Short mmCIF file of C-alpha atoms and ligand atoms in Angstrom, two decimals:
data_model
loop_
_atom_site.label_atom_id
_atom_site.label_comp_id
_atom_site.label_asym_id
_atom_site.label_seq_id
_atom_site.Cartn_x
_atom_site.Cartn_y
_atom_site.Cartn_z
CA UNK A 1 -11.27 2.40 4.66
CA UNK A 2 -8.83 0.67 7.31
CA UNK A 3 -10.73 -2.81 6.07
CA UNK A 4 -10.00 -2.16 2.85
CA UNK A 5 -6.34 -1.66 3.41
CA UNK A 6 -6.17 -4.07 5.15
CA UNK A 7 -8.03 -6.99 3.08
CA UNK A 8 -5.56 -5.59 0.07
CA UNK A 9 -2.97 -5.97 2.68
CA UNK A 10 -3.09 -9.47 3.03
CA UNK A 11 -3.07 -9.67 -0.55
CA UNK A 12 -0.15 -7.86 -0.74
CA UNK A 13 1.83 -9.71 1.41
CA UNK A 14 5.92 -8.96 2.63
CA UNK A 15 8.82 -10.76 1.41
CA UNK A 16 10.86 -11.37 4.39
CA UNK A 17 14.42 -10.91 2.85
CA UNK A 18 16.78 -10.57 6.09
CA UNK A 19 15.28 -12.75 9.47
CA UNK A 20 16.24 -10.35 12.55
CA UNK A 21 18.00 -13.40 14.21
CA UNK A 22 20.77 -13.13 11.74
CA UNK A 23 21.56 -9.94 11.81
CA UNK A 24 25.32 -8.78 12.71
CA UNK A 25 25.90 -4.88 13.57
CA UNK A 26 28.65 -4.04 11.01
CA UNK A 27 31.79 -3.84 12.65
CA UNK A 28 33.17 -1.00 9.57
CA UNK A 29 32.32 1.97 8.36
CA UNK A 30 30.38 2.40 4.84
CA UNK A 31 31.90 4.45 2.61
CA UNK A 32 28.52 5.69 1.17
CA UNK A 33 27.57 9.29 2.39
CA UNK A 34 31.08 10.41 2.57
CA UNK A 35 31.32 13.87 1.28
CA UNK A 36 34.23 14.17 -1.36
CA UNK A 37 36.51 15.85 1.37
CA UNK A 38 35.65 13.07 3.60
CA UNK A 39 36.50 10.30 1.12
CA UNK A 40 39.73 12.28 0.28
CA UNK A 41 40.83 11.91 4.30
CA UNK A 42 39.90 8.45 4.56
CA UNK A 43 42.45 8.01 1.13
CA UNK A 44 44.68 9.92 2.67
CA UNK A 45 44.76 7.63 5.88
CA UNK A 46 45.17 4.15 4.03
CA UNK A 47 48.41 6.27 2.24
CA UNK A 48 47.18 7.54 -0.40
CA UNK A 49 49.61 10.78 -1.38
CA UNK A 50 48.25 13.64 -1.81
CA UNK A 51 48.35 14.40 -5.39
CA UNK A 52 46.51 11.54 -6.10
CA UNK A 53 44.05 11.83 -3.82
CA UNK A 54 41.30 13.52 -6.37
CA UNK A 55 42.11 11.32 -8.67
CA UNK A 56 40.71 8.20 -6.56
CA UNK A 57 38.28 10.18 -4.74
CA UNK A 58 37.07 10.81 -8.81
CA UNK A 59 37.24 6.91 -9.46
CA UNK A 60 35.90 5.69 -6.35
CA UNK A 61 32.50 8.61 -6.83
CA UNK A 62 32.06 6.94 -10.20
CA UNK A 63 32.27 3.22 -8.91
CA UNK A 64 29.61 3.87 -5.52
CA UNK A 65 27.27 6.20 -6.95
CA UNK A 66 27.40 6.21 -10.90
CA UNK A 67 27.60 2.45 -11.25
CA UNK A 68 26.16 1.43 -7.92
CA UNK A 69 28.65 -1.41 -6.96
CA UNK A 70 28.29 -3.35 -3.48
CA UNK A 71 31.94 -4.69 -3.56
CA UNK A 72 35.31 -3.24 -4.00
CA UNK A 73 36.42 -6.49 -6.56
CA UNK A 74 34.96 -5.12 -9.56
CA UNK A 75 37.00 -1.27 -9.29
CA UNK A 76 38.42 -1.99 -12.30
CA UNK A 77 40.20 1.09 -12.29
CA UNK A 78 41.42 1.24 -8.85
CA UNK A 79 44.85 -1.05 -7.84
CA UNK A 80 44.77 -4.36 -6.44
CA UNK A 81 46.79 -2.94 -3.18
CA UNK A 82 44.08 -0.29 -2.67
CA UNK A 83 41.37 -2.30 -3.15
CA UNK A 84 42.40 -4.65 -0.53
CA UNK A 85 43.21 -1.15 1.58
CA UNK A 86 39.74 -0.23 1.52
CA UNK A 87 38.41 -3.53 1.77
CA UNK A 88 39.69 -4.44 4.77
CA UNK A 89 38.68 -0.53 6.20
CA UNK A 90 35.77 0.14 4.73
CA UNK A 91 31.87 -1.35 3.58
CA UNK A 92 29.86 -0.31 0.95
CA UNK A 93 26.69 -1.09 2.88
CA UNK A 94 23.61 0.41 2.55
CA UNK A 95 20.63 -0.18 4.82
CA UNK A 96 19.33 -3.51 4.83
CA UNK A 97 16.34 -4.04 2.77
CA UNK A 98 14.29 -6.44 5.67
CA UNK A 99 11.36 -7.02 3.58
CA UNK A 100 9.55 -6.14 0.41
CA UNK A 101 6.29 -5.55 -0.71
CA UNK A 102 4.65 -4.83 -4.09
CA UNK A 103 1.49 -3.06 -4.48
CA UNK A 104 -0.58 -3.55 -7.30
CA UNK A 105 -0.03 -0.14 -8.78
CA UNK A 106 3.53 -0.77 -9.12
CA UNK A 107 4.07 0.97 -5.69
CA UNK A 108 7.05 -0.75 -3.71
CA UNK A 109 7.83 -0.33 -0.09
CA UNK A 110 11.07 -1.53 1.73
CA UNK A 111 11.37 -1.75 5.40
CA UNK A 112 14.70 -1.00 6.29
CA UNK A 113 17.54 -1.93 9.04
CA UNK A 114 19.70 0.76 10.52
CA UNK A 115 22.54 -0.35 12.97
CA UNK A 116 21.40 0.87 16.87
CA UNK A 117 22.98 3.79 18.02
CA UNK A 118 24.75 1.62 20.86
CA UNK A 119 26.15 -1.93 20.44
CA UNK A 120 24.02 -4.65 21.19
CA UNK A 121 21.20 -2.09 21.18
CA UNK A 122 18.00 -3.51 18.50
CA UNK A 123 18.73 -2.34 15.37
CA UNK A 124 15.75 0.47 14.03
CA UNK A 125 14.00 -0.04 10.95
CA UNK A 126 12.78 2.83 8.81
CA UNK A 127 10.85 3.00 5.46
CA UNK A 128 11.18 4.04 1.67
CA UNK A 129 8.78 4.17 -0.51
CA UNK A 130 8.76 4.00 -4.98
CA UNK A 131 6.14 5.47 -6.51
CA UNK A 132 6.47 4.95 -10.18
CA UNK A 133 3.94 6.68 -12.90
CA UNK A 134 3.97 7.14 -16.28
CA UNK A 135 6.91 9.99 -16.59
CA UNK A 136 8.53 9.45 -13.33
CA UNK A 137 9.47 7.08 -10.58
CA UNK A 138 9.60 9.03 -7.47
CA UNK A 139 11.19 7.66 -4.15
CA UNK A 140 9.86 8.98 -0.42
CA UNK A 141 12.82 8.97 1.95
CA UNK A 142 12.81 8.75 5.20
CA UNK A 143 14.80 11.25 7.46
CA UNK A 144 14.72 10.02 11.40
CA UNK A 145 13.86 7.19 12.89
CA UNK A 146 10.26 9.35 14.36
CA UNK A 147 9.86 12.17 15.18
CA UNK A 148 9.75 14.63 17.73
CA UNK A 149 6.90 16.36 16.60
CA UNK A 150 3.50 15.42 17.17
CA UNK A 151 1.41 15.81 14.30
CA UNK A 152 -2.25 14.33 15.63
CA UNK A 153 -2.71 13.14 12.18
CA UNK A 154 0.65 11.33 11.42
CA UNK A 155 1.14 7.83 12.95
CA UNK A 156 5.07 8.44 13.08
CA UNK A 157 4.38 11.66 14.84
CA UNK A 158 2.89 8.97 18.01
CA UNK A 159 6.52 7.07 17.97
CA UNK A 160 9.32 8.61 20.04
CA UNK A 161 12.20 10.46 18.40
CA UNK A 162 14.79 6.72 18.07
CA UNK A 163 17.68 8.84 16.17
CA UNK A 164 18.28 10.93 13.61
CA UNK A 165 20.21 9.09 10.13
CA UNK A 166 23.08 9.56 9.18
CA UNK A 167 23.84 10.75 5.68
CA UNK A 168 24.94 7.94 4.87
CA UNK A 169 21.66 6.32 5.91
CA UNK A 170 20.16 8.29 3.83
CA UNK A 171 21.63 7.92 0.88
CA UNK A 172 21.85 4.60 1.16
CA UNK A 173 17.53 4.22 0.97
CA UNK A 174 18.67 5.51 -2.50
CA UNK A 175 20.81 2.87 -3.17
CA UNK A 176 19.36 0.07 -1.68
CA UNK A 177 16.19 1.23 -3.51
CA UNK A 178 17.84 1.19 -6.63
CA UNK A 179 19.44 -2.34 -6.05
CA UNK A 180 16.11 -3.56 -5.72
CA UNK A 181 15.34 -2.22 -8.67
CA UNK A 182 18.10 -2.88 -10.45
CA UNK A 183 18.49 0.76 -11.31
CA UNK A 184 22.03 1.08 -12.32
CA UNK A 185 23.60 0.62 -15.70
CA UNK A 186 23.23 -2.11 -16.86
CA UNK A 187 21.22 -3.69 -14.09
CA UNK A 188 18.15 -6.24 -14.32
CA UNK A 189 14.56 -5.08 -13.68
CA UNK A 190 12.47 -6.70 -11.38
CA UNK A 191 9.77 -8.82 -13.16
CA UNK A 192 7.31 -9.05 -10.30
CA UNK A 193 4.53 -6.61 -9.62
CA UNK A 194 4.33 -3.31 -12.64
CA UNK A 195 7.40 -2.48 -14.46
CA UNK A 196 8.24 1.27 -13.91
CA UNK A 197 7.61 2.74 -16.68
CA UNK A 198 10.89 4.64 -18.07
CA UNK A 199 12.27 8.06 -17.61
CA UNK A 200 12.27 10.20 -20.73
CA UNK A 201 14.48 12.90 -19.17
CA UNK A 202 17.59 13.34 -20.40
CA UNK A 203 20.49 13.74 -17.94
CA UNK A 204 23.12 16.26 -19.69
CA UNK A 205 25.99 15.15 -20.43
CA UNK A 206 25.13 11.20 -19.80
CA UNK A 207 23.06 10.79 -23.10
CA UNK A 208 24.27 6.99 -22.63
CA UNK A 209 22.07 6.99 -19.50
CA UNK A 210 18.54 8.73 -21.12
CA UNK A 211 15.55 7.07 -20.53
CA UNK A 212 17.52 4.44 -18.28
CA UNK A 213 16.24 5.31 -14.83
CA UNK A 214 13.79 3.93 -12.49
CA UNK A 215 14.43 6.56 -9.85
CA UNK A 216 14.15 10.25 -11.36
CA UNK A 217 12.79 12.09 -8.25
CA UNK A 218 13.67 11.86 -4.31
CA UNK A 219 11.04 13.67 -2.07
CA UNK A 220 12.01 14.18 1.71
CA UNK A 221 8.47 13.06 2.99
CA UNK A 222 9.33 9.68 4.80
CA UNK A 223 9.50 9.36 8.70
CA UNK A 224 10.77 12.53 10.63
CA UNK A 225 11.02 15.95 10.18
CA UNK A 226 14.29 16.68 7.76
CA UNK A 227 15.04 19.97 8.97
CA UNK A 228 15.70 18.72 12.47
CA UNK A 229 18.42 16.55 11.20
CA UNK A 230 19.39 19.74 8.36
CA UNK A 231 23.66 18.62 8.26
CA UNK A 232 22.98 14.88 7.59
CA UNK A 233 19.62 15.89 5.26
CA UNK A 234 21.59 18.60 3.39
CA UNK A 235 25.29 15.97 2.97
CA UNK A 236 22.61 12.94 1.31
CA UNK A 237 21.19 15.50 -0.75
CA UNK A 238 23.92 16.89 -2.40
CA UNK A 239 25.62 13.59 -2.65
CA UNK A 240 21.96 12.39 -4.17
CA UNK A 241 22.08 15.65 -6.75
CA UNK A 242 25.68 15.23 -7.92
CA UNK A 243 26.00 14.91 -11.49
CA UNK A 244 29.08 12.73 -11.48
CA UNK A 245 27.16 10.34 -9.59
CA UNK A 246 23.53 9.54 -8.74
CA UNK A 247 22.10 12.37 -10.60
CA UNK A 248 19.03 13.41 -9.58
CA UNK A 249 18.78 17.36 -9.91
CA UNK A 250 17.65 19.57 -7.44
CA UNK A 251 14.82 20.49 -8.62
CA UNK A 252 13.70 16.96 -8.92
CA UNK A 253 14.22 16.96 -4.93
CA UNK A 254 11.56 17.92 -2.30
CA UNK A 255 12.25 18.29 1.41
CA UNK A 256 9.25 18.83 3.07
CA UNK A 257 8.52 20.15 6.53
CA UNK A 258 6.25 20.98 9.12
CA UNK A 259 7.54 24.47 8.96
CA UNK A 260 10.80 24.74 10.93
CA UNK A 261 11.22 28.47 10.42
CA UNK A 262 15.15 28.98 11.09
CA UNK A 263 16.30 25.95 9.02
CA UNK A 264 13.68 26.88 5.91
CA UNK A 265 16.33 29.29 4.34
CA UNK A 266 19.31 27.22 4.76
CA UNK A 267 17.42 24.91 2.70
CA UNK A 268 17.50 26.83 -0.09
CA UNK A 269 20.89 28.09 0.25
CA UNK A 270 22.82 25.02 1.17
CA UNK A 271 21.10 22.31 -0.85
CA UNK A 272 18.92 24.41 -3.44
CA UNK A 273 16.09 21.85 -3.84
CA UNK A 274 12.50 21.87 -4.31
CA UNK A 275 10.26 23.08 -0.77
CA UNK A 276 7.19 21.25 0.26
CA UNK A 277 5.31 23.03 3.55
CA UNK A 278 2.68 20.82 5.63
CA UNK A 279 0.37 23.68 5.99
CA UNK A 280 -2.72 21.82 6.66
CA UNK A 281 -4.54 24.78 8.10
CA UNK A 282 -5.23 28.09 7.58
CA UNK A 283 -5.97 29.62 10.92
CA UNK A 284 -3.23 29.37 14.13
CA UNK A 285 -5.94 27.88 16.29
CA UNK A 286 -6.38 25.01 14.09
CA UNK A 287 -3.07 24.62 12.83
CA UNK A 288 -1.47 24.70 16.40
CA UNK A 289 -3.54 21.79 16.77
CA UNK A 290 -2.69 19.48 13.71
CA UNK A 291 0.98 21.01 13.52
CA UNK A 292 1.45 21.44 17.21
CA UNK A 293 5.51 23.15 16.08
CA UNK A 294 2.55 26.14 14.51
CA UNK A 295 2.95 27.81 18.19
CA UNK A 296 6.58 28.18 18.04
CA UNK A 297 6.39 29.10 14.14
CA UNK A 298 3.29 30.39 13.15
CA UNK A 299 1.37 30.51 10.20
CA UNK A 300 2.73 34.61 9.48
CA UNK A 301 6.32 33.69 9.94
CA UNK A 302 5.99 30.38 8.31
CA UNK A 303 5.27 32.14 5.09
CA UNK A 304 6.91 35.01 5.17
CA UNK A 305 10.10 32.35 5.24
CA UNK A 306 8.75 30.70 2.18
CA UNK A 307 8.44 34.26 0.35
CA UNK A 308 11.70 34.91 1.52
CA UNK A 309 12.81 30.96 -0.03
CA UNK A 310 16.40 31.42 -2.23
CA UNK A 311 15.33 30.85 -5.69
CA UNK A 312 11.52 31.27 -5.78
CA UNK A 313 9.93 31.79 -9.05
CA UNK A 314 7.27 30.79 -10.61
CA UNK A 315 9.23 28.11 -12.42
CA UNK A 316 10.67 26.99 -8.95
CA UNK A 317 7.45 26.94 -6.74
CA UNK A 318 6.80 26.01 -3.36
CA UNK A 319 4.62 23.05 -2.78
CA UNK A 320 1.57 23.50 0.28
CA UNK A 321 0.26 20.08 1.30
CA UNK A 322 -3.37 20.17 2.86
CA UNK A 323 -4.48 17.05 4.38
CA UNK A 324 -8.03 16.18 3.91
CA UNK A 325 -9.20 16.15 7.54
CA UNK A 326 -13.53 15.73 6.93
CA UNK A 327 -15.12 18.27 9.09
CA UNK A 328 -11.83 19.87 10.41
CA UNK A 329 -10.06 22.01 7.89
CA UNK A 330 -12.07 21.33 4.46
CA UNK A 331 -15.14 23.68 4.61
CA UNK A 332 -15.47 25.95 1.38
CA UNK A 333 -14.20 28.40 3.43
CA UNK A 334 -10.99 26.82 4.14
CA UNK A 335 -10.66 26.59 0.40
CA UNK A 336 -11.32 30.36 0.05
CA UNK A 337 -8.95 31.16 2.95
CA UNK A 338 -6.23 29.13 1.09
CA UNK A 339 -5.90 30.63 -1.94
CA UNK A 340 -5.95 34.10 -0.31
CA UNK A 341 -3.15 33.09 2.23
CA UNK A 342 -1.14 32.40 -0.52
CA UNK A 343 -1.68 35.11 -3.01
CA UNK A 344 1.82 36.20 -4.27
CA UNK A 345 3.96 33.29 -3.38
CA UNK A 346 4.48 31.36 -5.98
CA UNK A 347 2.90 27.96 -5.02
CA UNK A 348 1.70 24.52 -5.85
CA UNK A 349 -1.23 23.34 -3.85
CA UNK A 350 -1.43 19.75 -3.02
CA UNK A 351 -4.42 18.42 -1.37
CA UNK A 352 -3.57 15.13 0.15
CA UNK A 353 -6.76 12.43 1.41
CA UNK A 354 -5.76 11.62 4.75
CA UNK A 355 -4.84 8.22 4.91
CA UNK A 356 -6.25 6.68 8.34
CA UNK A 357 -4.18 4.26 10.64
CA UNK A 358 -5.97 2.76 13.52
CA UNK A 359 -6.83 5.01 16.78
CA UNK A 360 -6.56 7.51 14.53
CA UNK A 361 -9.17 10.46 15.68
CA UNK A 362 -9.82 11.62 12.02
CA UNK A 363 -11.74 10.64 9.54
CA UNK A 364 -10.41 11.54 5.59
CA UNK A 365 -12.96 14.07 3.89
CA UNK A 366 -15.85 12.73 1.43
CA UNK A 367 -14.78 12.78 -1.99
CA UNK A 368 -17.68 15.31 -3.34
CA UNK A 369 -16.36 17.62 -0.02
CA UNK A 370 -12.46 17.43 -1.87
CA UNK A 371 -14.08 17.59 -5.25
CA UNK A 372 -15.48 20.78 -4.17
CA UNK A 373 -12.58 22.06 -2.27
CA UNK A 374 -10.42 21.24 -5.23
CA UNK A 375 -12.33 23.62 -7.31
CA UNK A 376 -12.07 26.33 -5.37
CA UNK A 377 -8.05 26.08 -5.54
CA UNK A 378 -8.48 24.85 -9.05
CA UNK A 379 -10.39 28.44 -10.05
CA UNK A 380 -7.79 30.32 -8.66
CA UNK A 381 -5.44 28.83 -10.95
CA UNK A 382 -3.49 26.26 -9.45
CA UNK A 383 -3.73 22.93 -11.64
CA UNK A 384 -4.51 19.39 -10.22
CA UNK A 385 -4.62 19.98 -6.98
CA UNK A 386 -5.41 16.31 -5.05
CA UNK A 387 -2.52 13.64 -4.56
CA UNK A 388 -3.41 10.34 -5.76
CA UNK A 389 -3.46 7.80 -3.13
CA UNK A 390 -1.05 5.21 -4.42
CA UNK A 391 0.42 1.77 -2.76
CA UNK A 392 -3.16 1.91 -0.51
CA UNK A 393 -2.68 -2.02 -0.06
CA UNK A 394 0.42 -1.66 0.89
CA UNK A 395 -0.16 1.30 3.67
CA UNK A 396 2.89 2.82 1.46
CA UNK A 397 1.40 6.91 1.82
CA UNK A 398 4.04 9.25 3.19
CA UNK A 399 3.66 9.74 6.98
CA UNK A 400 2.15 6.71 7.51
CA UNK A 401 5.57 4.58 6.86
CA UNK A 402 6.22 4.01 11.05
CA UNK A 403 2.55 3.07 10.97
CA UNK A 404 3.08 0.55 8.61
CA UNK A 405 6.45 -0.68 9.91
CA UNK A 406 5.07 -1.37 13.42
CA UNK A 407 2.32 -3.57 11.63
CA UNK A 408 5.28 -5.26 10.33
CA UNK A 409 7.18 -5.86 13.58
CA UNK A 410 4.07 -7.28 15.59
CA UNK A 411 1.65 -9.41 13.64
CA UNK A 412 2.96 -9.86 9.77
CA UNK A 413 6.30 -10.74 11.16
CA UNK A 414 4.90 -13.67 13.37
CA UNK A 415 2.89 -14.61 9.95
CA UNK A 416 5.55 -14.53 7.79
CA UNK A 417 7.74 -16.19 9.90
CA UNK A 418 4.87 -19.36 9.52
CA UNK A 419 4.62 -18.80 5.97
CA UNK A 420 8.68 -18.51 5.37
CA UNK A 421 8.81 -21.58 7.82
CA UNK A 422 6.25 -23.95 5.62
CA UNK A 423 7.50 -22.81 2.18
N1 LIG B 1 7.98 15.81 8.67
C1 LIG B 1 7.81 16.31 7.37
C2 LIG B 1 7.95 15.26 6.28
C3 LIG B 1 7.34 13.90 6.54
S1 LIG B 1 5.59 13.81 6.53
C4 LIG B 1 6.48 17.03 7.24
O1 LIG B 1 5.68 16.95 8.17
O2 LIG B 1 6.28 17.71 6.24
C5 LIG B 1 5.18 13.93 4.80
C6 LIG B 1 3.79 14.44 4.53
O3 LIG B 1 2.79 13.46 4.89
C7 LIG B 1 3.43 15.69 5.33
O4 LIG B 1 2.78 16.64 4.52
C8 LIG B 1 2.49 15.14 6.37
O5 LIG B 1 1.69 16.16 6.89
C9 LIG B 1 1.74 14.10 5.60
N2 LIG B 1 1.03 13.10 6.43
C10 LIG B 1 1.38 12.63 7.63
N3 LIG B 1 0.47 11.74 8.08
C11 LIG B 1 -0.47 11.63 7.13
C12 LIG B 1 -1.67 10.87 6.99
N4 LIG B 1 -2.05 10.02 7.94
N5 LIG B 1 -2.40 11.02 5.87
C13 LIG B 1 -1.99 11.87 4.90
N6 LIG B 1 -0.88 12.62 4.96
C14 LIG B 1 -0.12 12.50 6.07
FE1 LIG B 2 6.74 14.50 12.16
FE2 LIG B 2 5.97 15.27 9.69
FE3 LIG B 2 4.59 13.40 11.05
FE4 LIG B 2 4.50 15.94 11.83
S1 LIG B 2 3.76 15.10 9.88
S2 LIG B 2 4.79 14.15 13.17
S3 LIG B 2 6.58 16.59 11.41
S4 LIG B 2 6.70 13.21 10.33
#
């Protein structure tokens, strides 16, 4: 399977759109991720009075996240003096898209630059991921640069912990994944690889903006575990789900996690979005080894914090992902033991074919072995169980972005780098 990722790989190759020799740390602050409180103080410290404060904080939300501009010129609405004000103050940066590639399914994947934590320190590159299908485009966001977990099956779960993002870093995959796809009003598609298909949704009170988007769903499944970075995770989020802005409603957000028990309710309180659980395993034993954070939290408590999940119902369900691990956890039995762990929380099942990355020690289950297993959760009434692979030529499957990246940094670079140089 690796081969054939990898042959489509080199068929798929990456646009190198930023060289690392040029890049400059910024020396300002972005505006994007600032909360509306925030954006009020930073008004208020360039003079703006007080009383007109929401006013401009109203303005500027419609300019960075309604319209998506990337200078302060074109603030039609805001004065020349202020303009200048934040100019000279502020960025609207997002991350830097590095590179590009298009799969052949319409799946794009963006490596992305983050500033170092310290000057002069490398800058860290993380991954997003669109996904687009026939009634949505969905984008994977990534959380931390690695984690601190150690999944055995995740590649990012083998990279150090770099940093957590920022909010604003977060946000900003949004953004920058929208520039790319020229996903704001008025903006120009990309003509290269698929055209996302578009969104039939309606977004209330914006019927000017129905069937406009390319982005209609965010899901938290990128590098790191988003509930060890919950204040930064939950400020992108609701930024991401305002409706004077970007848009996207809650329940069209997923944050999923490897089960951190004490942060699993704030979820639900503080943000209100969609829950995704990487259960993977139905017994401790095993699941303490896939999901080594199973011995602090285990399997009882992990669920008994998903019944207890603000605003489950069987219209707002909890999503279980099961990775496909061949002779590990996908026995009929598993299957069996699955559907009765979950009897009487309202639940999705996703069954996900483990996507291998090399020194991997697992092996992704036949396809008769998932058929099988699918029917067993299938005949207990949960509908399409198994996740599409999509983007496979582009190694673009969630938890495998670091995996992907580090490809990127060691041999594709030095190739590109000959390829950019004889173009
Ligand atoms: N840290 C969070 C979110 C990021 S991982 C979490 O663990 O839930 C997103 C999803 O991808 C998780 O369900 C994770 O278990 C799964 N995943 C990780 N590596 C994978 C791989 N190699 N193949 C298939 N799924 C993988
Ligand atoms: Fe971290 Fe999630 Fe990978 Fe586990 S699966 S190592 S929690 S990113």
């Amino acid at each position: 399977m690796t081969s054939l990722v990898e042959t489509h790989l080199a068929a798929a190759p990456f646009i190198e759109k930023a060289p690392l020799e040029r890049y400059v740390a910024p020396e300002k602050p972005s505006l994007i991720g600032l909360s509306r409180a925030a954006l009020a103080d930073a008004l208020g410290r360039l003079g703006v009075p007080q009383g007109q404060r929401k006013m401009r904080v109203q303005q500027l939300w419609h300019w960075l996240y309604f319209r998506g501009l990337t200078s302060f010129d074109a603030m039609t609405s805001v004065s020349k003096e202020l303009r200048s004000a934040l100019a000279q103050n502020f960025t609207l940066e997002r991350p830097q898209v590095v590179a590009e590639q298009v799969s052949v399914d319409g799946t794009r994947k963006w490596l992305l630059r983050l500033p170092g934590e310290v000057a002069g320190e490398r800058p860290h590159e993380v991954e997003c991921v669109y996904i687009p299908d026939s009634e949505r485009g969905t984008l994977c966001v990534s959380s931390q640069v690695g984690c601190t977990l150690n999944c055995t099956f995740c590649h990012t779960g083998t990279q150090r912990l770099a940093r957590n993002l920022t909010a604003g870093e977060i946000v900003g995959q949004v953004m920058a994944a929208r520039d790319c796809l020229g996903d704001w009003p008025g903006g120009t598609r990309p003509t290269d690889g698929v055209v996302p298909k578009k969104s039939t949704e309606r977004i209330s009170g914006k019927p000017d903006m129905r069937g406009e988007r390319c982005v209609t769903n965010i899901v938290m499944m990128g590098m790191g575990e988003p509930l060890y970075n919950f204040e930064a995770v939950r400020d992108a989020l609701l930024i991401v789900a305002d409706g004077d802005g970007l848009t996207v409603s809650r329940r069209r957000i997923t944050l999923s996690t490897s089960g951190v028990v004490p942060n699993i309710e704030r979820a639900g309180a503080e943000i209100g979005c969609m829950l995704a659980v990487s259960l993977h395993a139905v017994r401790d034993d095993l699941r303490s080894e896939l999901v080594p954070l199973n011995r602090k939290y285990p399997i009882a408590e992990l669920l008994e914090a998903c019944r207890n999940y603000p605003g489950l119902s069987n219209a707002k369900r909890i999503t279980f992902e099961y990775v496909m691990l061949k002779g590990v956890n996908d026995s009929i039995a598993d299957a069996k033991a699955l559907v009765r762990l979950l009897k009487g929380i309202p639940a999705k099942i996703n069954l996900i074919p483990f996507n291998p990355w090399p020194g991997s020690r697992y092996e992704c289950s036949d396809w008769e072995q998932i058929e099988k297993f699918s029917q067993v959760v299938f005949d207990a009434g949960y509908a399409s169980p198994v996740r599409t692979p999509r983007g496979r030529d582009i190694l673009a499957a969630c938890g495998q972005l670091k995996s992907a990246s580090e490809k990127l940094s060691a041999r594709e670079r030095l190739a590109l780098r000959a390829m950019v140089m004889t173009d």
